[in-house]
Coordinates of C-alpha atoms and ligand atoms in Angstrom, one line a residue:
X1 CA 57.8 -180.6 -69.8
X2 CA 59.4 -178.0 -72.3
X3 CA 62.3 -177.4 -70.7
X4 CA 62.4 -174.1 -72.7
X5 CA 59.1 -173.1 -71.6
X6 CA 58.9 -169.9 -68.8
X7 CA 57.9 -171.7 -65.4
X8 CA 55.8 -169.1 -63.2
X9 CA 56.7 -169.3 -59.7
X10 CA 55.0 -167.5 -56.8
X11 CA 57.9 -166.8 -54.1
X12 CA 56.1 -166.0 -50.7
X13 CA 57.9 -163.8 -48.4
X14 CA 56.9 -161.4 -45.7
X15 CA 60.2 -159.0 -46.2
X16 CA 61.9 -158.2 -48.9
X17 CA 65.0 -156.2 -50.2
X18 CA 65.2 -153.5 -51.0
X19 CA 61.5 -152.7 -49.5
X20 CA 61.4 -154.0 -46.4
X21 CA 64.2 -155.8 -44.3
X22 CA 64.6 -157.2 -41.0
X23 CA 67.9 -159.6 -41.8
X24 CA 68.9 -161.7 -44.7
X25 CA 65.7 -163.5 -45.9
X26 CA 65.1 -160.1 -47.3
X27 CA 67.9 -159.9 -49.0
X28 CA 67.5 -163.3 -50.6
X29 CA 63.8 -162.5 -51.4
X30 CA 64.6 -159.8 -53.5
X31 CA 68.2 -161.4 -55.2
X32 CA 66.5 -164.4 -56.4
X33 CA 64.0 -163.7 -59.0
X34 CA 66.8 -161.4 -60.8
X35 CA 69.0 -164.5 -60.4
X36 CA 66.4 -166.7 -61.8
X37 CA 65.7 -165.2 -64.9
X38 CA 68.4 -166.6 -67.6
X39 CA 66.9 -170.1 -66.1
X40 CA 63.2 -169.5 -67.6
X41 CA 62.1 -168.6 -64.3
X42 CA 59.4 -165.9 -64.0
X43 CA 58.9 -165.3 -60.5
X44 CA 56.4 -163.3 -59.0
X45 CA 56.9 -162.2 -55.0
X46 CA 53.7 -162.3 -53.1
X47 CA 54.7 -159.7 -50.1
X48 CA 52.6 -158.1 -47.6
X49 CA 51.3 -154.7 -47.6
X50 CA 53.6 -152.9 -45.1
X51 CA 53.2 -148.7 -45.4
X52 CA 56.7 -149.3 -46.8
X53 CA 55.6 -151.5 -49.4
X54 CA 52.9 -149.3 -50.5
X55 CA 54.9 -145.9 -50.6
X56 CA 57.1 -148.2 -53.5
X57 CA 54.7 -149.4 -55.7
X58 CA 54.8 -148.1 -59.1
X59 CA 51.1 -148.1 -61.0
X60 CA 49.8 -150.5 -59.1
X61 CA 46.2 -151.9 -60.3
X62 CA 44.2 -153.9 -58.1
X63 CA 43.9 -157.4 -59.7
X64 CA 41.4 -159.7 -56.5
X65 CA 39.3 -158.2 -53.8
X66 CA 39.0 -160.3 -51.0
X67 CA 35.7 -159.3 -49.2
X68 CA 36.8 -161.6 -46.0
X69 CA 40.7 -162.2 -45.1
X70 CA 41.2 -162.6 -41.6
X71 CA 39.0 -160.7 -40.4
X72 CA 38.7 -157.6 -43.0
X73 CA 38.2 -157.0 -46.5
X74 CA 41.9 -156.2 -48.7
X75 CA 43.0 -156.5 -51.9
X76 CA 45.7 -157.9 -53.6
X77 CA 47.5 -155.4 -56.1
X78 CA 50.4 -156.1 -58.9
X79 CA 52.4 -153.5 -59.4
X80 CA 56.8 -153.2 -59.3
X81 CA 58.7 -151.7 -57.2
X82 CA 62.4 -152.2 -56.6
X83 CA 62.9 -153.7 -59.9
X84 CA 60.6 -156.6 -59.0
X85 CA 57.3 -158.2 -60.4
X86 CA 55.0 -157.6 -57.3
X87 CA 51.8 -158.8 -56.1
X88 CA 51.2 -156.8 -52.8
X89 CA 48.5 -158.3 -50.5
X90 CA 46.8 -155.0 -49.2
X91 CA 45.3 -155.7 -46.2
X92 CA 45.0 -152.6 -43.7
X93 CA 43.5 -154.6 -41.0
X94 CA 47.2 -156.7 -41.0
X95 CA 50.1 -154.8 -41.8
X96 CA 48.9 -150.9 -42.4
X97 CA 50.6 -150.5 -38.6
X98 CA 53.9 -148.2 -37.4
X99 CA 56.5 -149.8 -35.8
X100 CA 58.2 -153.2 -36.7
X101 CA 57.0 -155.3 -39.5
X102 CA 57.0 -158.2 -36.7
X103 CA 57.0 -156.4 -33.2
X104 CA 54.9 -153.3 -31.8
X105 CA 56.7 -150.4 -30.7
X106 CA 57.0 -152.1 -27.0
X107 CA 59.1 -154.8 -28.5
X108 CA 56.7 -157.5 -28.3
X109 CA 55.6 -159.6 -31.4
X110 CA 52.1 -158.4 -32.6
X111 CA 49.7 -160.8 -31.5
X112 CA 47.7 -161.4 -34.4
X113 CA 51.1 -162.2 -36.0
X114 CA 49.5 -165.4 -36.7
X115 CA 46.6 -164.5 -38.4
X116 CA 48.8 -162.5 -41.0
X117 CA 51.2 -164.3 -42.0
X118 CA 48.1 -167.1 -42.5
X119 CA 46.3 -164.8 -44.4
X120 CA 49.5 -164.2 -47.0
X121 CA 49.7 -167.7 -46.9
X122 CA 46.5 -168.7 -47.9
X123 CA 46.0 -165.8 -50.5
X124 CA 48.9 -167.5 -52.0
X125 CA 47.6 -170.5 -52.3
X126 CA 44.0 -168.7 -53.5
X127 CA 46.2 -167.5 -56.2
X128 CA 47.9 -171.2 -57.3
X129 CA 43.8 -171.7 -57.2
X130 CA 43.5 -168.9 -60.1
X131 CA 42.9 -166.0 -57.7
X132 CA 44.1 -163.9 -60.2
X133 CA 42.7 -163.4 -64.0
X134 CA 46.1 -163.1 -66.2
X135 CA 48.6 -165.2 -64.5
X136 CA 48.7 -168.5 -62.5
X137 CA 51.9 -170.3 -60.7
X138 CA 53.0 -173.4 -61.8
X139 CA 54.9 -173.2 -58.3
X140 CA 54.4 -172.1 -54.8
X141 CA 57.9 -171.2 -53.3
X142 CA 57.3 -170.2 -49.6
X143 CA 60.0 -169.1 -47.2
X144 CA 60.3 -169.2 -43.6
X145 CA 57.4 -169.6 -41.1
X146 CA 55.7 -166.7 -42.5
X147 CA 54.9 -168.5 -45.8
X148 CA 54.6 -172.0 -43.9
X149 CA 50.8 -172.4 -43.9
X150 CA 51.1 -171.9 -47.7
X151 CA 52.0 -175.2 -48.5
X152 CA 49.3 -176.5 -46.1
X153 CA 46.4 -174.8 -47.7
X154 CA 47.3 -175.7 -51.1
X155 CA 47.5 -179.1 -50.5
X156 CA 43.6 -178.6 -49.2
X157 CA 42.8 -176.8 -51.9
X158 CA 41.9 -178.1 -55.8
X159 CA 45.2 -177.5 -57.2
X160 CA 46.4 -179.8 -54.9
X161 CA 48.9 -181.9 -57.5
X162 CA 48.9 -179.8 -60.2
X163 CA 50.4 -176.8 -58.5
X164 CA 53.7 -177.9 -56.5
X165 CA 55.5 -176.3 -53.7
X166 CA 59.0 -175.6 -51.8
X167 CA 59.3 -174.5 -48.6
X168 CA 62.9 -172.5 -47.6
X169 CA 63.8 -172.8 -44.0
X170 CA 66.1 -169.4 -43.6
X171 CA 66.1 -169.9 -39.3
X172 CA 64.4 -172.9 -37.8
X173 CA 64.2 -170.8 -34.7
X174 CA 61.0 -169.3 -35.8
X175 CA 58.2 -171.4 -36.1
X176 CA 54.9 -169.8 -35.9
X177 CA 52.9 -170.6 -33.2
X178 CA 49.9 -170.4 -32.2
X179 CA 47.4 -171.5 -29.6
X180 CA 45.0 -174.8 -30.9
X181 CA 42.2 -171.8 -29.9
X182 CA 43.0 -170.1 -33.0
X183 CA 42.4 -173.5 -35.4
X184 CA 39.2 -171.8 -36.5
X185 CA 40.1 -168.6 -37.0
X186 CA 43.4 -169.5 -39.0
X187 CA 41.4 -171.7 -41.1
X188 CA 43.1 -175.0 -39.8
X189 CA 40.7 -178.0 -40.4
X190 CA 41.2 -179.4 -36.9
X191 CA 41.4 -183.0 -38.4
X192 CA 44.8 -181.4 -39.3
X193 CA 46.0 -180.5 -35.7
X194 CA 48.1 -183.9 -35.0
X195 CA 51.7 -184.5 -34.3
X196 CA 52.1 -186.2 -37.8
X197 CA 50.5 -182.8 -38.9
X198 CA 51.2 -179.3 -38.0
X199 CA 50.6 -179.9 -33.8
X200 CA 53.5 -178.9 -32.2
X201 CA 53.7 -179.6 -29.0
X202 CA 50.0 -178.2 -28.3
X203 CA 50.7 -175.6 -30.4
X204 CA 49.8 -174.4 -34.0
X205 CA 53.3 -174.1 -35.7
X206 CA 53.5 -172.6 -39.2
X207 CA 56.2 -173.9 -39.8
X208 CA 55.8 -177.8 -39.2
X209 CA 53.0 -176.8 -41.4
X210 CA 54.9 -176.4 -44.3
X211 CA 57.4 -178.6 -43.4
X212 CA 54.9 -181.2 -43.7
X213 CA 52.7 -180.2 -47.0
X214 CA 56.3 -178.6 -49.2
X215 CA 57.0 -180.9 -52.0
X216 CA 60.3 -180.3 -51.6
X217 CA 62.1 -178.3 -48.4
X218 CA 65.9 -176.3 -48.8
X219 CA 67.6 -174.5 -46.7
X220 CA 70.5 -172.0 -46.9
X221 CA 73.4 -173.8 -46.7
X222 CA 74.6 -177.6 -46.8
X223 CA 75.9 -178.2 -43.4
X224 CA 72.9 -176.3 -42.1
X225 CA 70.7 -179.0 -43.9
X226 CA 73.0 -181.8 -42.1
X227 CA 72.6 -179.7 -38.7
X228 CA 69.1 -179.5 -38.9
X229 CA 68.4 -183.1 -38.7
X230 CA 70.5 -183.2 -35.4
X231 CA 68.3 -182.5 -32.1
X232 CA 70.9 -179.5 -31.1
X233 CA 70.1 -177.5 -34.2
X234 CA 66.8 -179.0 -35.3
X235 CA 65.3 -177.2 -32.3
X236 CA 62.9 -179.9 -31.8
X237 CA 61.6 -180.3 -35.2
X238 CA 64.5 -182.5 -36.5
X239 CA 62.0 -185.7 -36.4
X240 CA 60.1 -183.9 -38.8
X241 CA 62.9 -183.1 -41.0
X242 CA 64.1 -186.7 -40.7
X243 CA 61.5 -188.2 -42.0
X244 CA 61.4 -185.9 -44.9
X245 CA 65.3 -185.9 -45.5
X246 CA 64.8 -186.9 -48.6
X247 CA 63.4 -184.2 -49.6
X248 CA 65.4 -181.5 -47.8
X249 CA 68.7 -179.7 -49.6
X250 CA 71.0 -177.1 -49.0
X251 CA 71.2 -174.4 -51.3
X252 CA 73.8 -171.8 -50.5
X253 CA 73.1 -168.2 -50.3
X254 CA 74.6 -165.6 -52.8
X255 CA 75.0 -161.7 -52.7
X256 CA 73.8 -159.0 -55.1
X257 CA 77.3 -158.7 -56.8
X258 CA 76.4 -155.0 -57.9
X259 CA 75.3 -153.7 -54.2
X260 CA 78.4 -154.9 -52.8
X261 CA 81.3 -154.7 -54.9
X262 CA 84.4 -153.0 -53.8
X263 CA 85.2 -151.6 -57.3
X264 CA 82.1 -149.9 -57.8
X265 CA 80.1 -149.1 -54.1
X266 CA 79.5 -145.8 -54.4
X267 CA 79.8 -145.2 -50.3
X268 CA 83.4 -145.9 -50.4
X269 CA 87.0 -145.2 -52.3
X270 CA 86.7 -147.9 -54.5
X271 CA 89.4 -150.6 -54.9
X272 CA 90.0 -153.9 -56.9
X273 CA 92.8 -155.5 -54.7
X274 CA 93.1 -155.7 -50.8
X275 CA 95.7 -152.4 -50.7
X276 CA 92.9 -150.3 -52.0
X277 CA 91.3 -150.8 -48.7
X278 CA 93.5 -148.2 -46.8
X279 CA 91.7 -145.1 -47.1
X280 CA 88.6 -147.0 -46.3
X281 CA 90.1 -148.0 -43.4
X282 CA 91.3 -144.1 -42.5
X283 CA 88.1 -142.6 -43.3
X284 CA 85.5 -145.4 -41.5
X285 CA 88.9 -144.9 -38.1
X286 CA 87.8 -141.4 -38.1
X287 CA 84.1 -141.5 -38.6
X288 CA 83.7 -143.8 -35.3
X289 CA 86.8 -141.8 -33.7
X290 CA 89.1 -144.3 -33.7
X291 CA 92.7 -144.1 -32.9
X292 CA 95.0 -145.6 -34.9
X293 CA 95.9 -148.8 -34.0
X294 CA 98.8 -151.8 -34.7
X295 CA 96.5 -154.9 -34.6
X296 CA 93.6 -155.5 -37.3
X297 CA 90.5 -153.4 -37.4
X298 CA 87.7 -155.8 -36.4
X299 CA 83.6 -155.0 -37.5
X300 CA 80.9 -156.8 -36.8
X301 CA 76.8 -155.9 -38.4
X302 CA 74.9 -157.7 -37.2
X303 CA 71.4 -158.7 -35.1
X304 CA 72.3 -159.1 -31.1
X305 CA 70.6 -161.8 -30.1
X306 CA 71.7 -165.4 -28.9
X307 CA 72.1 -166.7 -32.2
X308 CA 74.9 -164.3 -33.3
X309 CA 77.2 -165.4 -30.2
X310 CA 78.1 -161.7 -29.7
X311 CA 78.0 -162.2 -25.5
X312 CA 81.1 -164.7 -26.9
X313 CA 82.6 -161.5 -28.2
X314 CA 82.2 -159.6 -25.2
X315 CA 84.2 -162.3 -22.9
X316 CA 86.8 -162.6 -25.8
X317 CA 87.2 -159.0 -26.5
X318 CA 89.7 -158.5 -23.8
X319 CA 92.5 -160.7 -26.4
X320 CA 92.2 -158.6 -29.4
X321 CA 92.4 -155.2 -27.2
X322 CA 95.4 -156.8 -25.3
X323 CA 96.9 -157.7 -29.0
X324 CA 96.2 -154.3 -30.5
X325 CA 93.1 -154.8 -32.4
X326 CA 90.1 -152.8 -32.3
X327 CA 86.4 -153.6 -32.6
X328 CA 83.8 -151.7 -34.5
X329 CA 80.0 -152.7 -34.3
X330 CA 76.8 -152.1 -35.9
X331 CA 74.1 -153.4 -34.7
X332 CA 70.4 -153.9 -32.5
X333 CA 68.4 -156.1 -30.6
X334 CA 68.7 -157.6 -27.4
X335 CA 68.6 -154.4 -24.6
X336 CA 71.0 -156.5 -22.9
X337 CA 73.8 -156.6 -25.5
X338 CA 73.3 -153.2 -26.7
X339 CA 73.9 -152.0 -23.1
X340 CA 76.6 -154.2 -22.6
X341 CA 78.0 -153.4 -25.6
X342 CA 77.7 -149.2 -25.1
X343 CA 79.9 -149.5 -22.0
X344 CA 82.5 -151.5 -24.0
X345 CA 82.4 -148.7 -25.6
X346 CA 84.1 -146.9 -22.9
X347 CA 87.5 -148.4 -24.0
X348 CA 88.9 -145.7 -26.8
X349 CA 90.0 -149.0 -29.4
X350 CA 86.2 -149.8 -29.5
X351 CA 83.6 -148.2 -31.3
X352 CA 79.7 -148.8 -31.2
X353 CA 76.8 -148.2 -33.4
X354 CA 73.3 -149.2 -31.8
X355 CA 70.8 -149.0 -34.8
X356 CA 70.4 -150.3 -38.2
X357 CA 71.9 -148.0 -40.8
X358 CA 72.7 -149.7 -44.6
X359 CA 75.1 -146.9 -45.8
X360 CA 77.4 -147.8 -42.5
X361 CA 77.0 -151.3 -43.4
X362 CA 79.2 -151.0 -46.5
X363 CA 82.0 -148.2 -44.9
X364 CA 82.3 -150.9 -42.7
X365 CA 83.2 -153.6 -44.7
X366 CA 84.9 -151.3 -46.9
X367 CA 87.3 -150.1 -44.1
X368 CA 87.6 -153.2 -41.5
X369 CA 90.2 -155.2 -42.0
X370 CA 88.0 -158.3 -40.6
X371 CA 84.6 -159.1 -40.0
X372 CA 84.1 -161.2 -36.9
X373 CA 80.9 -164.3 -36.9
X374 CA 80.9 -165.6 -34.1
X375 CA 77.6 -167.6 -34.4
X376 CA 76.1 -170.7 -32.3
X377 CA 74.2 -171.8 -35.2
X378 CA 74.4 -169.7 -38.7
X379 CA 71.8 -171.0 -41.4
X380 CA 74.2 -169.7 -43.8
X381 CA 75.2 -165.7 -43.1
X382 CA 75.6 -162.9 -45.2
X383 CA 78.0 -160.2 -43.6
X384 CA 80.7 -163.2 -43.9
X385 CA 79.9 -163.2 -47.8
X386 CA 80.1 -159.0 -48.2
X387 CA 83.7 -159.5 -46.0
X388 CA 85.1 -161.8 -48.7
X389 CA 84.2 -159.5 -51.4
X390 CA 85.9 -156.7 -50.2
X391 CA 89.0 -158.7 -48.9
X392 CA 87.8 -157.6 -44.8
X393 CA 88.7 -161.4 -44.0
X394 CA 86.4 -163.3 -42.8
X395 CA 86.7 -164.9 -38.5
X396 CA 83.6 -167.0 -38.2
X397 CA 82.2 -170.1 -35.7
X398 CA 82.6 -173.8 -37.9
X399 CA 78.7 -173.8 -38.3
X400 CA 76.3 -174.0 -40.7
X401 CA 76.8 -171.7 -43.5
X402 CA 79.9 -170.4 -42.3
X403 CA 81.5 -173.3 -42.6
X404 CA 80.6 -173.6 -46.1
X405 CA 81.2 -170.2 -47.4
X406 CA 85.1 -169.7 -45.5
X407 CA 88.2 -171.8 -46.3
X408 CA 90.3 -171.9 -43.0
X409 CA 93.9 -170.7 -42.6
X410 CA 95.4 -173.0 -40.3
X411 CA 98.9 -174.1 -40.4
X412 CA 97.9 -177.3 -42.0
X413 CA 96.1 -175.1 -45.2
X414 CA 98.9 -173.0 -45.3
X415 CA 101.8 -175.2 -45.9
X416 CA 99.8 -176.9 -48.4
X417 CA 99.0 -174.0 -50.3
X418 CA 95.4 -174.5 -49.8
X419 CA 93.6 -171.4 -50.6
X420 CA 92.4 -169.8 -47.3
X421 CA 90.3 -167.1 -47.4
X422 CA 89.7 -166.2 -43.7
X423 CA 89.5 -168.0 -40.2
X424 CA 87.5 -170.4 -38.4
X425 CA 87.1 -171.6 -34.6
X426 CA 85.6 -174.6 -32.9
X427 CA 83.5 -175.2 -30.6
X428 CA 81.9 -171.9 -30.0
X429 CA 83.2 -170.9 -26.7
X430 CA 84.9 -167.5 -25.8
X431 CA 87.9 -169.6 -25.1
X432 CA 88.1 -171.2 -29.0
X433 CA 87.1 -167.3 -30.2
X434 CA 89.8 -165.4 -27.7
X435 CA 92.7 -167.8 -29.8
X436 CA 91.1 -167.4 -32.9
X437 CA 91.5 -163.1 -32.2
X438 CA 94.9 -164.0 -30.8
X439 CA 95.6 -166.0 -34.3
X440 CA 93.8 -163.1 -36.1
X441 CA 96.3 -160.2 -34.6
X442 CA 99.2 -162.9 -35.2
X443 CA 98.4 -163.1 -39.3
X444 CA 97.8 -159.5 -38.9
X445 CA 102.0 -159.1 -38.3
X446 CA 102.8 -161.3 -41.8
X447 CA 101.5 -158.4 -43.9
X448 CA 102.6 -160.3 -46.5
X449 CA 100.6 -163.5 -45.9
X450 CA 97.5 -161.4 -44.5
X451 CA 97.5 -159.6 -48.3
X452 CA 97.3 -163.2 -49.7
X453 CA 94.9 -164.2 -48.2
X454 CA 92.5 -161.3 -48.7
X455 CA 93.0 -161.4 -52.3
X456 CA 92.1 -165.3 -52.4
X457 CA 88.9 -163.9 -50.3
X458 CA 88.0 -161.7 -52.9
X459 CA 88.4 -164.1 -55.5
X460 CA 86.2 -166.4 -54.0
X461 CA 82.5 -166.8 -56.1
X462 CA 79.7 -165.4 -53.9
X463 CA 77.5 -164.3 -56.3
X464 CA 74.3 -166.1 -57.3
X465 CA 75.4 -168.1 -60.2
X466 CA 75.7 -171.2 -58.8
X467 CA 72.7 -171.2 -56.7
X468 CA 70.1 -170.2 -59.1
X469 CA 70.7 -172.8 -61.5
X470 CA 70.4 -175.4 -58.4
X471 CA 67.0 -173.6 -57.7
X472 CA 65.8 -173.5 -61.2
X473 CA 67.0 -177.4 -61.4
X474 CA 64.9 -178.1 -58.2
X475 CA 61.8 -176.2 -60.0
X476 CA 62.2 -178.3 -63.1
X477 CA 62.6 -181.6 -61.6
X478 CA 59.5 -180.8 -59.4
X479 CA 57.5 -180.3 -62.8
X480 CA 58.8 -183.2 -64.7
X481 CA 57.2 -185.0 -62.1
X482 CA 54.3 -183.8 -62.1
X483 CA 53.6 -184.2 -66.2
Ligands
LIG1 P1 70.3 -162.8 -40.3 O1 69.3 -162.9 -41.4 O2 70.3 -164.0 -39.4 O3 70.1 -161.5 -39.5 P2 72.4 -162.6 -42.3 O4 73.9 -162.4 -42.2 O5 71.9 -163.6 -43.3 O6 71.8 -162.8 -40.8 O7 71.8 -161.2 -42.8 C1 71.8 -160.0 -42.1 C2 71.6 -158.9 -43.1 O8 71.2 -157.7 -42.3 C3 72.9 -158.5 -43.8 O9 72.6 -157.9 -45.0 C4 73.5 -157.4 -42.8 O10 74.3 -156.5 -43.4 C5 72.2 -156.7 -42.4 N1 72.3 -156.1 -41.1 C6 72.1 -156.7 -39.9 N2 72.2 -155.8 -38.9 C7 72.4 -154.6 -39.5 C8 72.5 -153.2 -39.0 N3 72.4 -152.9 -37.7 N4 72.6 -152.2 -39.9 C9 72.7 -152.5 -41.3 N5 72.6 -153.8 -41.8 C10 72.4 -154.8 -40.9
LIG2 C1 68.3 -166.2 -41.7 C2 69.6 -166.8 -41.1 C3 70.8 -166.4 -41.9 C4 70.6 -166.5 -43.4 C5 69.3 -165.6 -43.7 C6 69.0 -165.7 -45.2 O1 67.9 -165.1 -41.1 O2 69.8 -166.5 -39.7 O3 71.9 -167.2 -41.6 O4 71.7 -166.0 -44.1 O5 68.2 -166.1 -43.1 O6 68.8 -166.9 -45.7

């Protein structure tokens, strides 16, 4: 293959930044095809049609009717929006709904969630099949268990071969399923349903799906690939993965450099070294009525649920109030944390924010003076990334992508002049976390040393450089393959 020639790739996403975002696949969604673009990559992002979606799209012209997807008739329509080469799936019947883009307004995932995120996948494999007149991927690049079946019907489907396909797990804790009732309707041959196929458990899973048909699988960090494989994080698909391992990598995450950047964030007083950060600090203190404090100014943004170990936080918190810290959160989910989290609240060096608010996100790590990650399992993480470009170091679990993305200070690093760039703790128990905050409020009293190392963290490459030229090499050596 010419390596010069431009490789169309169809990425296959059910959120996307800056449209529509529930976390960080969003975010990486809408980074990468940007990213990709000084590697010959011209990538296309097949999303859904969410109200949001469809209230972005500039001049959009309707390029397939689909008289039968899932159950009613849609289109799919290119058009940009955000600054990205769209084709938006419009099907009313699926997403033309209020309320969350995966859960009703009671909380509760919709229940035809299956039959829409199969119906984006298999219009993206329709459109590997020629679906659409002017253009036609060379690639199918599906993420999560939203795009899983995508894979699966493309490898069912005539351009089986000639079209190839990736498959990027962002969070193996969501795998699609679905009961065996619903083979039919999903458009599952049922000769398919088997444990060496996409049966899991009794169940329909997406994901297995895709884990199964991919040509190649990543995921968003290295370690996360090693965990995956291991029956505590592989959450009972790491046979699966084992028997594909050769085909599985870990392809770290980046950030948009020009969204968060300290020097130029145009919600904050903008700084280039970590002494900048001080009025920041002062203005984000009295926005959340704050005192003022003598230990560090902890934030955390972030989903509450298991995952993010924030019940960890709770049980640790008493350490870093005792040492004269303070914590400020941002964040939703779980009715249990956000309650529990409110009446920590009651204590004056604690501040909370239930909701989701982007603008916040940035004053926060703009003014904290540490971002606290205390996950049980992290696929890679993004808020860890945003604290080491604005020098808000960086106290996170050793797992998955956090462990890749944060050099530790210990007293070991230190005296050999490694180049530490925030903290770490291990295993991920409120006991390890309460003398990590105890070590945190202890660098906080060597101003000196705490400076250093917040510089180093902002020196530290997060951008996408790096990863994109590891994607667009995984691309490339899928297609020499295949000519
Ligand atoms: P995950 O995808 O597991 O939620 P990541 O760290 O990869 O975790 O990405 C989370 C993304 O969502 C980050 O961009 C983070 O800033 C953002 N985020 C999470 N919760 C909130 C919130 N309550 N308000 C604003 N942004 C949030
Ligand atoms: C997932 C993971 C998170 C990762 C994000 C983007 O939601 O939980 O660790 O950063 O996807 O890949």
């Amino acid at each position: 293959m010419d390596r010069r020639a431009v490789i169309p790739v169809l990425s296959v996403t059910s959120e996307l930044a800056p449209l529509v975002k529930t976390g960080g696949l969003a975010d990486v969604a809408g980074a990468l095809p940007g990213a990709l673009v000084e590697h010959g990559v011209d990538m296309r992002t097949l999303v859904p049609g969410y109200p949001a979606v469809m209230a972005a799209l500039e001049t959009p012209t309707t390029c397939a009717k689909l008289p039968d997807c899932f159950g009613g008739t849609a289109r799919v329509l290119a058009a940009r929006a955000g600054g990205l080469d769209l084709l938006v799936l419009d099907a009313p019947h699926h997403y033309a709904r209020g309320a969350g883009i995966y859960l009703s307004a009671a909380g509760r995932d919709w229940p035809d969630n299956p039959e829409r995120f199969a119906a984006l996948s298999w219009v993206a494999s329709e459109i590997a099949n020629g679906l659409i007149a002017d253009w036609r991927p060379a690639l199918l690049h599906a993420h999560d268990w939203q795009g899983g079946l995508a894979p699966y019907y493309l490898s069912c489907s005539e351009a089986a071969g000639r079209v190839r396909s990736v498959l990027t797990i962002h969070n193996i804790a969501f795998q699609g399923l679905a009961p065996p009732r619903k083979l039919a309707a999903l458009k599952i041959d049922p000769a398919d349903f088997t444990p060496e196929g996409l049966e899991y458990w009794g169940q329909i899973s997406a994901l297995k799906a895709g884990l199964v048909h991919a040509n190649r699988l990543t995921t968003v960090s290295p370690s996360y690939a090693e965990e995956l494989l291991t029956p505590e994080f592989g959450m009972g698909l790491e046979g699966v993965l084992m028997e594909r391992r050769a085909e599985l990598s870990g392809i770290l995450n980046g950030i948009d450099m020009e969204v968060w950047s300290p020097a130029t964030d145009p919600n904050i007083t903008n700084y280039t070294a970590p002494k900048g950060k001080a009025p920041n600090k002062a203005a984000l203190r009295s926005e959340l009525g704050l005192p003022e404090a003598e230990g560090p100014l902890c934030v955390v943004i972030s989903r509450l649920t298991a995952q993010k170990g924030l019940d960890l936080l709770l049980e640790a918190l008493p350490i870093l109030l005792e040492r004269g810290g303070q914590l400020a959160l941002l964040g939703s989910g779980d009715n249990a944390l956000e309650a529990a989290f409110q009446s920590a609240a009651g204590h004056p060096h604690v501040a909370v924010r239930i909701g989701y608010d982007e603008l916040l996100a940035h004053r926060m790590i703009a003014g904290g003076d540490a971002i606290l990650v205390p996950s049980r399992f992290e696929p890679c993480g993004l808020t860890q990334l945003y604290g080491l470009r604005y020098g808000t170091l960086p106290l996170v679990a050793l797992t998955g992508g956090l462990a890749d993305t944060v050099i530790p200070a210990s007293p070991a690093t230190l005296a050999d002049k490694v180049v530490a760039t925030g903290l770490q703790f291990h295993p991920v128990t409120a006991l390890a976390l309460s003398n990590a905050l105890a070590r945190l409020c202890a660098l906080y009293q060597q101003p000196k040393l705490w400076r250093k190392i917040s510089s180093n963290a902002m020196a530290h490459p997060v951008g996408w450089r790096q990863s994109a030229a590891a994607y667009a090499q995984l691309y490339t050596g899928l297609l020499d393959r295949n000519t």
